[in-house]
Amino acid sequence: MTIRVLLADDQEMIRASLRIILEDQPDITVVAEAGDGVEAIEQARRTRPDVCLVDVQMPRLDGIEVARALADAPPRVVMVTTFDLDEYVYGALRCGAAGFVLKDAGPVLLVEAVRAAYAGDALISPSITLRLLRRLADGGTRAEARPLARPLTTRELDIVQAVARGRTNQEIADELFISLSTVKGHVAGVQAKLGARNRVEIAAWAWESRMMATG
């Protein structure tokens, strides 16, 4: 299957660079581009891509509003930005974004983020993840974690912590010595208990619940 991608960035040169990086991959094709947030939503609804790469700061509507508008639509939104400010990261998480990647993270991470989003996973630039974990563990400002209708099992807690560290399903399987299908089943179960739309929301819950330790 070819992953169909929409690029949304107000800088034409950035879109051209992203297109070159993505279309160099045999399993990815760019089906549409947009120069602002309103156009991004219109193009996403018209072309129905699998993944939208959306810049945070754009004219008319910013990337966070785009992610909010497309939260219940087929495309999965990955935020791509120069800025790693916490307010942007949290805004993206709250709107159901399936990833947050810095533009200077390099082409490999960008491609991984697209493939992860397409597979139902999520990827956040490691530098952002580590900083957020440290900030929350040190008592930074945070939202209250949502209550659970049913408690998580010990294994599900292991899964949550791994997801919050940015691990993929395969990495979790390798670390916990369980099958890939078992990991997927646990992740689905955790999402159901948390009412989370994706892995990024699982990670956000872990941070807000102070489950994570830094070191």
Coordinates of C-alpha atoms in Angstrom, one line a residue:
M1 CA 0.0 0.0 0.0
T2 CA 1.2 3.5 -0.8
I3 CA 0.8 6.1 2.0
R4 CA -0.9 9.2 0.6
V5 CA 0.3 12.4 2.2
L6 CA -0.9 16.0 2.3
L7 CA 1.7 18.8 3.1
A8 CA 0.5 21.9 4.8
D9 CA 3.1 24.7 5.3
D10 CA 2.9 28.4 4.4
Q11 CA 6.5 28.3 3.0
E12 CA 6.7 26.9 -0.5
M13 CA 10.3 26.0 -0.2
I14 CA 9.6 23.9 2.9
R15 CA 6.8 22.1 1.2
A16 CA 9.1 21.4 -1.8
S17 CA 11.8 20.0 0.6
L18 CA 9.3 17.8 2.4
R19 CA 8.0 16.5 -0.9
I20 CA 11.5 15.5 -2.1
I21 CA 12.2 13.7 1.2
L22 CA 8.9 11.8 1.2
E23 CA 8.6 10.9 -2.5
D24 CA 12.1 9.5 -2.3
Q25 CA 10.5 6.6 -0.4
P26 CA 8.9 3.8 -2.5
D27 CA 5.8 3.6 -0.2
I28 CA 4.9 7.3 0.1
T29 CA 3.4 9.8 -2.3
V30 CA 2.3 13.4 -1.8
V31 CA -1.2 13.9 -3.1
A32 CA -1.9 17.5 -2.2
E33 CA -0.3 20.7 -0.7
A34 CA -1.7 23.6 1.2
G35 CA -0.3 27.0 2.1
D36 CA -2.6 27.8 5.0
G37 CA -4.9 26.1 7.5
V38 CA -8.2 26.6 5.8
E39 CA -6.8 25.2 2.5
A40 CA -5.3 22.3 4.4
I41 CA -8.7 21.3 5.8
E42 CA -10.4 21.7 2.4
Q43 CA -7.7 19.7 0.6
A44 CA -7.8 17.0 3.3
R45 CA -11.5 16.6 2.9
R46 CA -11.3 16.6 -0.9
T47 CA -8.3 14.3 -1.5
R48 CA -8.7 12.1 1.7
P49 CA -5.0 11.5 2.3
D50 CA -3.8 8.9 4.9
V51 CA -1.5 11.3 6.7
C52 CA -1.4 15.1 6.9
L53 CA 2.0 16.8 7.7
V54 CA 0.9 20.2 9.1
D55 CA 3.0 23.1 10.3
V56 CA 2.0 24.7 13.6
Q57 CA 2.2 28.3 12.5
M58 CA 0.1 29.0 9.4
P59 CA -2.1 31.9 8.1
R60 CA -5.9 31.9 8.6
L61 CA -5.9 28.7 10.8
D62 CA -2.9 27.4 12.7
G63 CA -1.9 23.7 12.7
I64 CA -3.5 23.0 16.0
E65 CA -6.9 24.2 14.7
V66 CA -6.4 22.0 11.6
A67 CA -5.7 19.0 13.8
R68 CA -8.8 19.7 15.8
A69 CA -10.9 20.0 12.7
L70 CA -9.6 16.7 11.3
A71 CA -9.6 14.8 14.6
D72 CA -12.5 12.6 13.6
A73 CA -11.7 12.4 9.9
P74 CA -9.7 9.7 8.2
P75 CA -6.4 11.4 7.8
R76 CA -4.0 11.3 10.8
V77 CA -2.3 14.6 11.5
V78 CA 1.4 14.9 12.3
M79 CA 2.6 18.3 13.4
V80 CA 5.9 19.4 11.8
T81 CA 7.4 22.6 13.2
T82 CA 10.5 24.6 13.9
F83 CA 9.2 25.4 17.4
D84 CA 9.2 22.9 20.2
L85 CA 7.3 25.1 22.7
D86 CA 5.4 23.2 25.3
E87 CA 2.2 25.1 24.5
Y88 CA 2.3 23.8 20.9
V89 CA 3.1 20.2 21.9
Y90 CA 0.2 20.1 24.4
G91 CA -2.1 21.8 22.0
A92 CA -1.3 19.2 19.4
L93 CA -1.8 16.3 21.8
R94 CA -5.1 17.7 23.0
C95 CA -6.4 17.9 19.4
G96 CA -5.6 14.3 18.6
A97 CA -2.4 14.8 16.6
A98 CA -0.7 11.5 15.8
G99 CA 2.8 12.9 16.1
F100 CA 4.9 16.0 16.7
V101 CA 8.2 16.3 14.8
L102 CA 10.7 19.1 14.6
K103 CA 11.8 20.2 11.1
D104 CA 15.4 19.9 12.0
A105 CA 15.0 16.3 13.3
G106 CA 16.1 15.0 9.9
P107 CA 14.5 13.1 7.1
V108 CA 14.7 9.7 8.7
L109 CA 12.5 10.7 11.7
L110 CA 10.1 12.5 9.4
V111 CA 9.6 9.4 7.3
E112 CA 9.2 7.3 10.4
A113 CA 6.6 9.7 11.7
V114 CA 4.5 9.3 8.5
R115 CA 4.8 5.5 8.6
A116 CA 4.0 5.4 12.3
A117 CA 0.9 7.6 11.9
Y118 CA -0.3 5.4 8.9
A119 CA 0.1 2.3 11.1
G120 CA -1.9 3.8 13.9
D121 CA 1.2 4.5 16.0
A122 CA 2.5 7.9 17.0
L123 CA 5.9 9.5 17.1
I124 CA 7.2 12.5 18.9
S125 CA 10.7 13.9 18.5
P126 CA 12.8 12.3 21.2
S127 CA 14.1 15.7 22.4
I128 CA 10.6 16.9 23.1
T129 CA 9.5 13.7 24.8
L130 CA 12.5 13.8 27.2
R131 CA 12.0 17.4 28.1
L132 CA 8.3 17.0 28.8
L133 CA 8.9 14.0 31.0
R134 CA 11.5 15.9 33.0
R135 CA 9.3 19.0 33.2
L136 CA 6.3 17.0 34.5
A137 CA 8.3 14.9 36.9
D138 CA 9.8 18.2 38.3
G139 CA 6.3 19.6 39.0
G140 CA 5.7 21.6 35.8
T141 CA 2.2 22.9 35.0
R142 CA 0.0 20.2 33.7
A143 CA -3.6 19.3 33.2
E144 CA -5.4 16.9 35.5
A145 CA -5.3 13.3 34.3
R146 CA -8.6 11.9 33.3
P147 CA -10.1 9.3 35.8
L148 CA -10.4 5.7 34.7
A149 CA -13.6 3.7 34.7
R150 CA -11.5 0.5 35.0
P151 CA -8.0 0.2 36.4
L152 CA -5.1 -0.8 34.2
T153 CA -3.4 -4.1 34.7
T154 CA 0.3 -4.4 35.5
R155 CA 1.1 -5.3 31.9
E156 CA -1.0 -2.4 30.6
L157 CA 0.9 -0.1 32.9
D158 CA 4.1 -1.4 31.3
I159 CA 2.7 -0.7 27.9
V160 CA 1.6 2.8 28.8
Q161 CA 5.1 3.7 30.1
A162 CA 6.7 2.3 27.0
V163 CA 4.4 4.3 24.7
A164 CA 5.1 7.4 26.7
R165 CA 8.8 6.9 26.1
G166 CA 8.1 6.9 22.3
R167 CA 8.6 3.2 21.8
T168 CA 7.0 1.6 18.7
N169 CA 5.0 -1.6 19.0
Q170 CA 7.9 -3.7 17.8
E171 CA 10.3 -2.1 20.3
I172 CA 7.8 -2.8 23.1
A173 CA 7.5 -6.4 22.0
D174 CA 11.3 -6.8 22.0
E175 CA 11.7 -5.1 25.4
L176 CA 8.9 -7.0 27.2
F177 CA 9.5 -10.3 25.4
I178 CA 6.0 -10.6 24.1
S179 CA 4.5 -10.9 20.6
L180 CA 3.7 -8.0 18.3
S181 CA 0.1 -9.0 18.2
T182 CA 0.0 -9.1 22.0
V183 CA 1.3 -5.6 22.2
K184 CA -1.3 -4.4 19.7
G185 CA -4.0 -6.0 21.8
H186 CA -2.8 -4.3 25.0
V187 CA -2.5 -0.9 23.3
A188 CA -6.1 -1.3 22.0
G189 CA -7.2 -2.2 25.5
V190 CA -5.5 0.7 27.1
Q191 CA -7.0 3.1 24.5
A192 CA -10.4 1.8 25.4
K193 CA -10.0 2.2 29.1
L194 CA -8.5 5.7 28.8
G195 CA -10.9 6.8 26.0
A196 CA -7.8 7.8 24.1
R197 CA -7.9 8.3 20.3
N198 CA -4.3 7.4 19.7
R199 CA -0.9 6.6 21.3
V200 CA -0.1 10.3 21.8
E201 CA -3.1 10.6 24.1
I202 CA -1.9 7.5 26.0
A203 CA 1.5 9.2 26.5
A204 CA -0.2 12.5 27.6
W205 CA -2.2 10.6 30.2
A206 CA 1.0 8.9 31.5
W207 CA 2.7 12.3 31.8
E208 CA -0.3 13.9 33.5
S209 CA -0.6 10.9 35.9
R210 CA 3.1 11.3 36.9
M211 CA 3.8 7.7 36.0
M212 CA 7.1 8.5 34.3
A213 CA 10.4 8.9 36.0
T214 CA 13.3 10.7 34.5
G215 CA 16.9 9.8 34.7

